Protein backbone atom coordinates (compact mmCIF):
# COMPACT_ATOMS: atom_id res chain seq x y z
CA UNK A 1 0.00 0.00 0.00
CA UNK A 2 2.42 2.65 -1.27
CA UNK A 3 2.79 5.33 -3.92
CA UNK A 4 5.72 5.30 -6.36
CA UNK A 5 8.78 5.61 -4.10
CA UNK A 6 12.25 3.96 -4.33
CA UNK A 7 11.53 1.67 -1.37
CA UNK A 8 8.76 0.04 -3.44
CA UNK A 9 11.45 -1.79 -5.41
CA UNK A 10 13.33 -3.17 -2.40
CA UNK A 11 10.14 -4.17 -0.60
CA UNK A 12 8.55 -6.06 -3.48
CA UNK A 13 11.74 -7.74 -4.74
CA UNK A 14 12.69 -8.74 -1.20
CA UNK A 15 9.26 -10.24 -0.56
CA UNK A 16 9.26 -12.23 -3.79
CA UNK A 17 12.81 -13.51 -3.23
CA UNK A 18 11.69 -14.66 0.21
CA UNK A 19 9.03 -16.77 -1.47
CA UNK A 20 6.08 -14.55 -0.55
CA UNK A 21 3.18 -13.71 -2.86
CA UNK A 22 2.73 -9.96 -3.32
CA UNK A 23 -0.51 -8.13 -3.95
CA UNK A 24 -0.53 -4.39 -4.51
CA UNK A 25 -3.38 -1.97 -4.10
CA UNK A 26 -4.26 1.54 -5.22
CA UNK A 27 -3.60 4.00 -2.33
CA UNK A 28 -6.64 5.98 -3.50
CA UNK A 29 -8.96 3.10 -2.62
CA UNK A 30 -11.28 3.50 0.33
CA UNK A 31 -10.71 1.47 3.48
CA UNK A 32 -13.60 -0.80 2.48
CA UNK A 33 -12.18 -1.47 -0.98
CA UNK A 34 -8.73 -2.29 0.44
CA UNK A 35 -10.22 -4.55 3.11
CA UNK A 36 -12.23 -6.45 0.48
CA UNK A 37 -9.10 -7.09 -1.61
CA UNK A 38 -6.89 -7.98 1.37
CA UNK A 39 -9.48 -10.41 2.74
CA UNK A 40 -9.76 -12.15 -0.61
CA UNK A 41 -5.97 -12.31 -1.03
CA UNK A 42 -5.36 -13.52 2.53
CA UNK A 43 -2.94 -10.69 3.35
CA UNK A 44 -0.76 -11.36 6.40
CA UNK A 45 1.47 -8.28 6.29
CA UNK A 46 1.24 -4.85 4.69
CA UNK A 47 4.06 -2.46 3.75
CA UNK A 48 3.04 1.18 3.69
CA UNK A 49 4.06 4.76 4.51
CA UNK A 50 3.15 6.87 7.58
CA UNK A 51 0.45 8.79 5.69
CA UNK A 52 -1.39 5.55 4.87
CA UNK A 53 -0.68 3.73 8.13
CA UNK A 54 -4.11 4.58 9.64
CA UNK A 55 -5.71 2.48 6.88
CA UNK A 56 -3.61 -0.56 7.84
CA UNK A 57 -4.30 0.13 11.50
CA UNK A 58 -8.03 0.02 10.78
CA UNK A 59 -8.14 -3.11 8.63
CA UNK A 60 -5.34 -5.18 10.27
CA UNK A 61 -7.50 -6.49 13.15
CA UNK A 62 -10.15 -7.61 10.62
CA UNK A 63 -7.72 -9.78 8.63
CA UNK A 64 -7.35 -13.41 9.63
CA UNK A 65 -3.79 -14.27 10.74
CA UNK A 66 -2.48 -10.72 10.22
CA UNK A 67 1.16 -10.52 11.41
CA UNK A 68 1.82 -6.79 11.33
CA UNK A 69 2.56 -3.65 9.33
CA UNK A 70 5.92 -2.51 7.95
CA UNK A 71 6.18 1.27 7.69
CA UNK A 72 8.65 2.93 5.33
CA UNK A 73 9.87 5.98 7.25
CA UNK A 74 8.30 4.75 10.49
CA UNK A 75 9.59 3.45 13.82
CA UNK A 76 9.23 -0.05 15.26
CA UNK A 77 6.50 -0.63 17.85
CA UNK A 78 6.48 -4.38 18.42
CA UNK A 79 3.71 -4.18 20.99
CA UNK A 80 1.36 -3.03 18.24
CA UNK A 81 3.02 -5.20 15.57
CA UNK A 82 4.47 -2.23 13.70
CA UNK A 83 7.94 -2.57 12.17
CA UNK A 84 10.16 0.16 10.76
CA UNK A 85 11.39 -0.67 7.24
CA UNK A 86 14.82 0.87 7.85
CA UNK A 87 15.36 -1.18 11.00
CA UNK A 88 14.44 -4.39 9.23
CA UNK A 89 16.90 -3.66 6.41
CA UNK A 90 19.80 -2.50 8.57
CA UNK A 91 19.45 -5.25 11.19
CA UNK A 92 19.08 -8.13 8.73
CA UNK A 93 21.37 -11.04 9.47
CA UNK A 94 23.83 -12.08 6.74
CA UNK A 95 23.66 -15.45 4.98
CA UNK A 96 19.93 -15.93 5.55
CA UNK A 97 18.72 -19.12 3.90
CA UNK A 98 16.06 -18.24 1.37
CA UNK A 99 13.59 -20.77 -0.06
CA UNK A 100 14.04 -22.17 -3.53
CA UNK A 101 11.62 -20.40 -5.83
CA UNK A 102 9.38 -22.47 -8.10
CA UNK A 103 9.17 -20.63 -11.46
CA UNK A 104 5.59 -21.84 -11.80
CA UNK A 105 4.67 -20.58 -8.33
CA UNK A 106 2.56 -17.44 -7.94
CA UNK A 107 4.66 -14.30 -7.52
CA UNK A 108 2.17 -11.48 -7.97
CA UNK A 109 -1.52 -11.07 -7.23
CA UNK A 110 -2.69 -7.85 -8.88
CA UNK A 111 -6.44 -7.31 -8.99
CA UNK A 112 -8.35 -6.81 -12.20
CA UNK A 113 -11.99 -6.93 -13.19
CA UNK A 114 -10.95 -9.14 -16.09
CA UNK A 115 -13.49 -9.22 -18.88
CA UNK A 116 -16.48 -8.60 -16.59
CA UNK A 117 -17.59 -8.35 -12.98
CA UNK A 118 -16.07 -7.54 -9.62
CA UNK A 119 -12.27 -7.25 -9.16
CA UNK A 120 -10.51 -10.62 -9.06
CA UNK A 121 -7.02 -11.66 -7.98
CA UNK A 122 -4.90 -12.41 -11.06
CA UNK A 123 -2.34 -15.10 -10.26
CA UNK A 124 0.88 -14.32 -12.14
CA UNK A 125 3.80 -16.71 -11.73
CA UNK A 126 7.50 -15.86 -11.67
CA UNK A 127 7.66 -17.49 -15.10
CA UNK A 128 4.83 -15.31 -16.44
CA UNK A 129 6.56 -12.07 -15.44
CA UNK A 130 10.07 -13.08 -16.52
CA UNK A 131 8.82 -14.52 -19.81
CA UNK A 132 7.08 -11.25 -20.66
CA UNK A 133 10.26 -9.27 -19.95
CA UNK A 134 12.20 -11.63 -22.23
CA UNK A 135 9.54 -11.37 -24.94
CA UNK A 136 10.12 -7.63 -25.16
CA UNK A 137 13.92 -7.84 -25.57
CA UNK A 138 13.69 -8.69 -29.28
CA UNK A 139 15.97 -6.47 -31.45
CA UNK A 140 12.93 -5.29 -33.41
CA UNK A 141 11.52 -3.78 -30.20
CA UNK A 142 14.57 -2.49 -28.33
CA UNK A 143 15.51 1.05 -29.30
CA UNK A 144 17.56 2.41 -26.40
CA UNK A 145 21.29 2.98 -26.09
CA UNK A 146 22.87 0.35 -23.78
CA UNK A 147 23.89 1.62 -20.35
CA UNK A 148 27.60 2.30 -20.02
CA UNK A 149 29.99 4.30 -17.87
CA UNK A 150 29.42 7.25 -20.22
CA UNK A 151 25.68 7.08 -20.90
CA UNK A 152 22.40 6.06 -19.28
CA UNK A 153 18.89 6.43 -20.71
CA UNK A 154 16.56 8.44 -18.45
CA UNK A 155 13.01 7.13 -18.08
CA UNK A 156 10.19 9.32 -16.75
CA UNK A 157 6.95 7.63 -15.75
CA UNK A 158 4.25 8.54 -13.26
CA UNK A 159 2.21 5.42 -13.98
CA UNK A 160 1.63 3.55 -10.71
CA UNK A 161 3.74 0.57 -9.74
CA UNK A 162 0.58 -1.09 -8.35
CA UNK A 163 -0.59 -1.48 -11.98
CA UNK A 164 0.98 -4.37 -13.93
CA UNK A 165 1.89 -1.96 -16.76
CA UNK A 166 3.71 0.27 -14.30
CA UNK A 167 5.41 -2.63 -12.49
CA UNK A 168 6.38 -5.26 -15.05
CA UNK A 169 5.98 -3.20 -18.20
CA UNK A 170 7.92 -0.13 -17.03
CA UNK A 171 9.73 -0.52 -13.69
CA UNK A 172 11.11 -4.03 -14.23
CA UNK A 173 11.97 -3.31 -17.86
CA UNK A 174 13.86 -0.14 -16.95
CA UNK A 175 15.78 -1.79 -14.12
CA UNK A 176 16.69 -4.84 -16.20
CA UNK A 177 18.37 -2.52 -18.72
CA UNK A 178 20.08 -0.42 -16.04
CA UNK A 179 18.22 2.73 -17.00
CA UNK A 180 17.76 5.78 -14.76
CA UNK A 181 14.16 5.51 -13.55
CA UNK A 182 12.43 8.76 -12.57
CA UNK A 183 9.00 8.78 -10.97
CA UNK A 184 6.89 10.88 -8.60
CA UNK A 185 4.43 9.70 -5.92
CA UNK A 186 1.54 11.76 -7.29
CA UNK A 187 0.96 13.45 -10.62
CA UNK A 188 0.45 17.19 -10.76
CA UNK A 189 1.12 19.30 -13.87
CA UNK A 190 3.68 21.35 -11.95
CA UNK A 191 5.64 18.37 -10.57
CA UNK A 192 5.65 16.57 -13.91
CA UNK A 193 6.93 19.60 -15.82
CA UNK A 194 9.52 20.15 -13.09
CA UNK A 195 10.81 16.56 -13.58
CA UNK A 196 11.01 17.05 -17.34
CA UNK A 197 13.05 20.24 -16.91
CA UNK A 198 15.30 18.91 -14.15
CA UNK A 199 16.10 15.40 -15.42
CA UNK A 200 15.69 15.85 -19.19
CA UNK A 201 14.30 12.33 -19.77
CA UNK A 202 15.03 10.54 -23.01
CA UNK A 203 12.08 8.14 -22.79
CA UNK A 204 8.50 8.75 -21.59
CA UNK A 205 5.94 6.11 -20.62
CA UNK A 206 2.42 7.51 -20.86
CA UNK A 207 -1.28 6.74 -21.18
CA UNK A 208 -3.46 8.66 -23.69
CA UNK A 209 -4.68 11.18 -21.08
CA UNK A 210 -1.08 12.06 -20.15
CA UNK A 211 -0.12 12.34 -23.81
CA UNK A 212 -3.05 14.72 -24.27
CA UNK A 213 -1.78 16.79 -21.34
CA UNK A 214 1.64 17.10 -22.97
CA UNK A 215 0.10 17.93 -26.33
CA UNK A 216 -2.41 20.52 -25.16
CA UNK A 217 -1.36 22.07 -21.83
CA UNK A 218 -0.12 25.64 -22.40
CA UNK A 219 2.58 25.28 -19.73
CA UNK A 220 4.27 22.51 -21.73
CA UNK A 221 6.58 24.03 -24.35
CA UNK A 222 8.36 22.31 -27.22
CA UNK A 223 11.73 23.12 -25.66
CA UNK A 224 10.70 21.20 -22.53
CA UNK A 225 10.51 18.04 -24.65
CA UNK A 226 13.75 18.56 -26.55
CA UNK A 227 15.48 15.61 -24.83
CA UNK A 228 12.72 13.08 -25.64
CA UNK A 229 13.71 10.35 -28.10
CA UNK A 230 10.93 7.84 -27.50
CA UNK A 231 7.38 7.75 -26.12
CA UNK A 232 5.57 4.53 -25.25
CA UNK A 233 1.80 4.69 -24.78
CA UNK A 234 -0.20 1.90 -23.18
CA UNK A 235 -3.31 1.05 -21.09
CA UNK A 236 -5.59 2.27 -23.90
CA UNK A 237 -5.16 2.99 -27.63
CA UNK A 238 -3.96 6.46 -28.65
CA UNK A 239 -5.67 7.81 -31.76
CA UNK A 240 -3.75 9.03 -34.78
CA UNK A 241 -5.10 12.57 -34.20
CA UNK A 242 -3.69 12.55 -30.66
CA UNK A 243 -0.28 11.34 -31.89
CA UNK A 244 -0.27 14.04 -34.57
CA UNK A 245 -1.20 16.68 -32.00
CA UNK A 246 1.70 15.64 -29.78
CA UNK A 247 4.19 15.72 -32.65
CA UNK A 248 2.90 19.16 -33.59
CA UNK A 249 3.60 20.38 -30.03
CA UNK A 250 7.09 18.88 -30.07
CA UNK A 251 7.83 20.46 -33.44
CA UNK A 252 9.89 17.55 -34.81
CA UNK A 253 9.28 14.10 -36.28
CA UNK A 254 12.34 12.21 -35.02
CA UNK A 255 10.54 10.94 -31.88
CA UNK A 256 9.78 7.23 -31.92
CA UNK A 257 6.19 6.83 -30.66
CA UNK A 258 5.30 3.27 -29.64
CA UNK A 259 2.05 1.62 -28.64
CA UNK A 260 1.38 -1.66 -26.92
CA UNK A 261 -1.56 -3.80 -25.93
CA UNK A 262 -2.06 -6.16 -23.03
CA UNK A 263 -3.97 -7.00 -19.89
CA UNK A 264 -3.22 -7.70 -16.26
CA UNK A 265 -3.93 -11.33 -17.19
CA UNK A 266 -1.07 -11.28 -19.75
CA UNK A 267 1.68 -9.86 -17.52
CA UNK A 268 0.88 -7.45 -19.45
CA UNK A 269 2.30 -7.25 -23.02
CA UNK A 270 0.98 -9.24 -25.98
CA UNK A 271 1.28 -6.67 -28.79
CA UNK A 272 3.92 -4.00 -29.31
CA UNK A 273 4.79 -1.74 -32.22
CA UNK A 274 8.28 -2.41 -33.62
CA UNK A 275 10.94 0.16 -34.35
CA UNK A 276 10.59 1.97 -37.66
CA UNK A 277 6.94 1.00 -38.10
CA UNK A 278 5.63 2.13 -41.51
CA UNK A 279 3.52 5.29 -41.31
CA UNK A 280 0.73 3.41 -43.07
CA UNK A 281 0.34 1.31 -39.88
CA UNK A 282 -0.35 4.35 -37.70
CA UNK A 283 -3.06 3.54 -35.16
CA UNK A 284 -1.96 -0.08 -34.82
CA UNK A 285 -1.15 -1.49 -31.38
CA UNK A 286 1.63 -3.50 -32.96
CA UNK A 287 2.58 -7.07 -33.71
CA UNK A 288 2.64 -10.11 -31.46
CA UNK A 289 5.62 -10.26 -29.11
CA UNK A 290 7.91 -13.29 -29.31
CA UNK A 291 6.29 -16.60 -28.36
CA UNK A 292 2.72 -15.26 -28.49
CA UNK A 293 -0.07 -16.65 -30.68
CA UNK A 294 -3.36 -14.97 -31.49
CA UNK A 295 -6.51 -15.44 -33.46
CA UNK A 296 -9.52 -13.25 -34.15
CA UNK A 297 -12.82 -15.07 -33.67
CA UNK A 298 -16.20 -14.16 -35.14
CA UNK A 299 -18.64 -12.93 -32.49
CA UNK A 300 -21.45 -14.65 -34.41
CA UNK A 301 -20.05 -18.01 -35.53
CA UNK A 302 -16.99 -18.55 -33.31
CA UNK A 303 -14.86 -19.23 -36.39
CA UNK A 304 -11.35 -17.86 -36.85
CA UNK A 305 -11.33 -14.86 -39.17
CA UNK A 306 -8.87 -13.93 -41.96
CA UNK A 307 -7.07 -10.56 -42.17
CA UNK A 308 -9.31 -7.48 -41.82
CA UNK A 309 -12.13 -9.48 -40.22
CA UNK A 310 -13.23 -7.92 -36.91
CA UNK A 311 -13.92 -10.27 -34.00
CA UNK A 312 -12.84 -11.06 -30.44
CA UNK A 313 -9.09 -11.33 -29.92
CA UNK A 314 -7.83 -14.58 -28.37
CA UNK A 315 -4.18 -14.94 -27.25
CA UNK A 316 -1.83 -17.69 -26.07
CA UNK A 317 1.68 -17.52 -24.66
CA UNK A 318 3.98 -18.02 -21.67
CA UNK A 319 2.82 -14.71 -20.19
CA UNK A 320 -0.79 -15.88 -19.72
CA UNK A 321 -1.87 -15.92 -16.06
CA UNK A 322 -2.17 -19.06 -13.94
CA UNK A 323 -5.81 -18.14 -13.26
CA UNK A 324 -8.04 -16.10 -10.97
CA UNK A 325 -7.61 -16.61 -7.23
CA UNK A 326 -10.39 -18.68 -5.65
CA UNK A 327 -12.52 -18.27 -8.77
CA UNK A 328 -12.36 -21.34 -10.99
CA UNK A 329 -15.55 -20.37 -12.83
CA UNK A 330 -14.16 -16.98 -13.91
CA UNK A 331 -10.90 -18.67 -14.95
CA UNK A 332 -12.78 -21.14 -17.17
CA UNK A 333 -14.79 -18.30 -18.70
CA UNK A 334 -11.58 -16.44 -19.60
CA UNK A 335 -9.20 -19.27 -20.59
CA UNK A 336 -10.76 -22.05 -22.67
CA UNK A 337 -9.80 -25.73 -22.73
CA UNK A 338 -7.27 -25.15 -25.50
CA UNK A 339 -5.45 -22.48 -23.49
CA UNK A 340 -6.74 -19.46 -25.43
CA UNK A 341 -7.33 -16.37 -23.30
CA UNK A 342 -10.46 -14.53 -24.43
CA UNK A 343 -9.52 -10.85 -24.16
CA UNK A 344 -13.02 -9.44 -24.53
CA UNK A 345 -11.68 -6.92 -27.06
CA UNK A 346 -12.73 -6.63 -30.69
CA UNK A 347 -9.76 -6.44 -33.05
CA UNK A 348 -8.56 -7.19 -36.56
CA UNK A 349 -5.14 -7.75 -38.13
CA UNK A 350 -3.70 -7.06 -41.57
CA UNK A 351 -1.58 -9.14 -43.95
CA UNK A 352 1.62 -8.01 -42.19
CA UNK A 353 0.47 -9.13 -38.75
CA UNK A 354 -0.28 -5.66 -37.40
CA UNK A 355 -3.24 -5.65 -35.00
CA UNK A 356 -5.81 -2.92 -34.50
CA UNK A 357 -8.11 -2.69 -31.48
CA UNK A 358 -11.57 -1.71 -32.69
CA UNK A 359 -13.73 -1.75 -29.57
CA UNK A 360 -14.10 -3.32 -26.15
CA UNK A 361 -16.65 -6.05 -25.74
CA UNK A 362 -16.06 -6.12 -22.03
CA UNK A 363 -18.05 -3.85 -19.81
CA UNK A 364 -15.17 -2.21 -17.98
CA UNK A 365 -14.95 1.55 -18.07
CA UNK A 366 -11.44 2.92 -18.68
CA UNK A 367 -10.91 6.16 -16.76
CA UNK A 368 -7.40 7.51 -17.45
CA UNK A 369 -6.17 3.93 -17.79
CA UNK A 370 -7.86 2.83 -14.55
CA UNK A 371 -10.38 0.01 -14.70
CA UNK A 372 -13.82 0.74 -13.28
CA UNK A 373 -16.25 -2.14 -12.85
CA UNK A 374 -19.86 -1.14 -13.59
CA UNK A 375 -20.98 -4.11 -11.49
CA UNK A 376 -19.19 -2.71 -8.45
CA UNK A 377 -20.83 0.71 -8.78
CA UNK A 378 -24.23 -0.81 -9.52
CA UNK A 379 -24.07 -2.99 -6.40
CA UNK A 380 -23.46 0.09 -4.24
CA UNK A 381 -26.22 2.18 -5.84
CA UNK A 382 -28.65 -0.71 -5.43
CA UNK A 383 -28.15 -0.47 -1.66
CA UNK A 384 -30.21 2.74 -1.66
CA UNK A 385 -33.80 1.98 -0.54
CA UNK A 386 -35.39 4.05 -3.30
CA UNK A 387 -33.55 2.36 -6.21
CA UNK A 388 -35.39 -0.40 -8.10
CA UNK A 389 -32.81 -1.01 -10.83
CA UNK A 390 -29.69 0.62 -12.23
CA UNK A 391 -26.93 0.25 -14.79
CA UNK A 392 -23.61 2.05 -15.19
CA UNK A 393 -21.88 2.67 -18.52
CA UNK A 394 -18.87 4.59 -19.71
CA UNK A 395 -19.39 7.69 -21.80
CA UNK A 396 -16.68 9.36 -23.91
CA UNK A 397 -14.64 12.12 -22.25
CA UNK A 398 -11.81 14.10 -23.84
CA UNK A 399 -9.54 14.14 -20.79
CA UNK A 400 -10.30 10.78 -19.16
CA UNK A 401 -11.15 8.63 -22.17
CA UNK A 402 -14.33 7.49 -20.45
CA UNK A 403 -16.25 8.46 -17.32
CA UNK A 404 -18.99 6.51 -15.49
CA UNK A 405 -22.64 7.45 -15.86
CA UNK A 406 -25.49 5.78 -13.95
CA UNK A 407 -28.98 5.10 -15.26
CA UNK A 408 -31.43 4.60 -12.40
CA UNK A 409 -35.00 3.33 -12.08
CA UNK A 410 -36.74 4.51 -8.88
CA UNK A 411 -39.17 2.48 -6.81
CA UNK A 412 -42.79 3.69 -6.94
CA UNK A 413 -43.42 6.45 -4.47
CA UNK A 414 -39.71 7.20 -3.93
CA UNK A 415 -37.86 10.36 -4.85
CA UNK A 416 -34.07 10.62 -5.27
CA UNK A 417 -31.94 13.29 -6.89
CA UNK A 418 -28.73 12.98 -8.88
CA UNK A 419 -26.88 14.70 -6.06
CA UNK A 420 -28.16 12.25 -3.44
CA UNK A 421 -27.05 9.21 -5.47
CA UNK A 422 -23.60 10.69 -6.15
CA UNK A 423 -23.18 11.62 -2.47
CA UNK A 424 -24.14 8.07 -1.41
CA UNK A 425 -21.59 6.48 -3.76
CA UNK A 426 -18.59 8.82 -3.47
CA UNK A 427 -17.36 7.95 0.08
CA UNK A 428 -17.36 4.26 -0.83
CA UNK A 429 -15.13 4.33 -3.92
CA UNK A 430 -11.87 5.77 -5.24
CA UNK A 431 -12.11 9.24 -6.85
CA UNK A 432 -11.81 7.98 -10.43
CA UNK A 433 -14.83 5.70 -9.88
CA UNK A 434 -17.18 8.57 -9.07
CA UNK A 435 -20.11 9.29 -11.38
CA UNK A 436 -18.41 12.07 -13.30
CA UNK A 437 -20.91 11.45 -16.11
CA UNK A 438 -23.80 12.06 -13.76
CA UNK A 439 -27.09 10.20 -13.23
CA UNK A 440 -30.03 9.81 -15.61
CA UNK A 441 -33.43 8.49 -14.54
CA UNK A 442 -35.37 5.95 -16.65
CA UNK A 443 -38.63 4.00 -16.41
CA UNK A 444 -36.85 0.74 -17.25
CA UNK A 445 -33.31 -0.52 -17.84
CA UNK A 446 -33.05 -2.15 -21.31
CA UNK A 447 -32.06 -5.82 -21.08
CA UNK A 448 -31.91 -8.80 -23.42
CA UNK A 449 -34.00 -11.96 -22.83
CA UNK A 450 -31.24 -13.40 -20.64
CA UNK A 451 -31.43 -10.34 -18.38
CA UNK A 452 -28.13 -8.85 -19.52
CA UNK A 453 -28.04 -5.04 -19.56
CA UNK A 454 -27.91 -3.63 -23.08
CA UNK A 455 -25.20 -1.11 -22.30
CA UNK A 456 -24.70 0.06 -25.86
CA UNK A 457 -28.36 1.08 -26.01
CA UNK A 458 -27.89 3.07 -22.83
CA UNK A 459 -24.89 4.85 -24.31
CA UNK A 460 -26.85 5.81 -27.42
CA UNK A 461 -29.88 6.80 -25.36
CA UNK A 462 -27.69 8.92 -23.10
CA UNK A 463 -26.29 10.78 -26.10
CA UNK A 464 -29.82 11.47 -27.38
CA UNK A 465 -30.78 12.87 -23.97
CA UNK A 466 -27.80 15.23 -24.14
CA UNK A 467 -28.78 16.36 -27.64
CA UNK A 468 -32.35 17.08 -26.52
CA UNK A 469 -31.14 18.96 -23.44
CA UNK A 470 -28.78 21.14 -25.51
CA UNK A 471 -31.32 21.92 -28.26
Short mmCIF file of C-alpha atoms in Angstrom, two decimals, residues 20 79 103 149 224 298 317 362 376 401:
data_model
loop_
_atom_site.label_atom_id
_atom_site.label_comp_id
_atom_site.label_asym_id
_atom_site.label_seq_id
_atom_site.Cartn_x
_atom_site.Cartn_y
_atom_site.Cartn_z
CA UNK A 20 6.08 -14.55 -0.55
CA UNK A 79 3.71 -4.18 20.99
CA UNK A 103 9.17 -20.63 -11.46
CA UNK A 149 29.99 4.30 -17.87
CA UNK A 224 10.70 21.20 -22.53
CA UNK A 298 -16.20 -14.16 -35.14
CA UNK A 317 1.68 -17.52 -24.66
CA UNK A 362 -16.06 -6.12 -22.03
CA UNK A 376 -19.19 -2.71 -8.45
CA UNK A 401 -11.15 8.63 -22.17
#
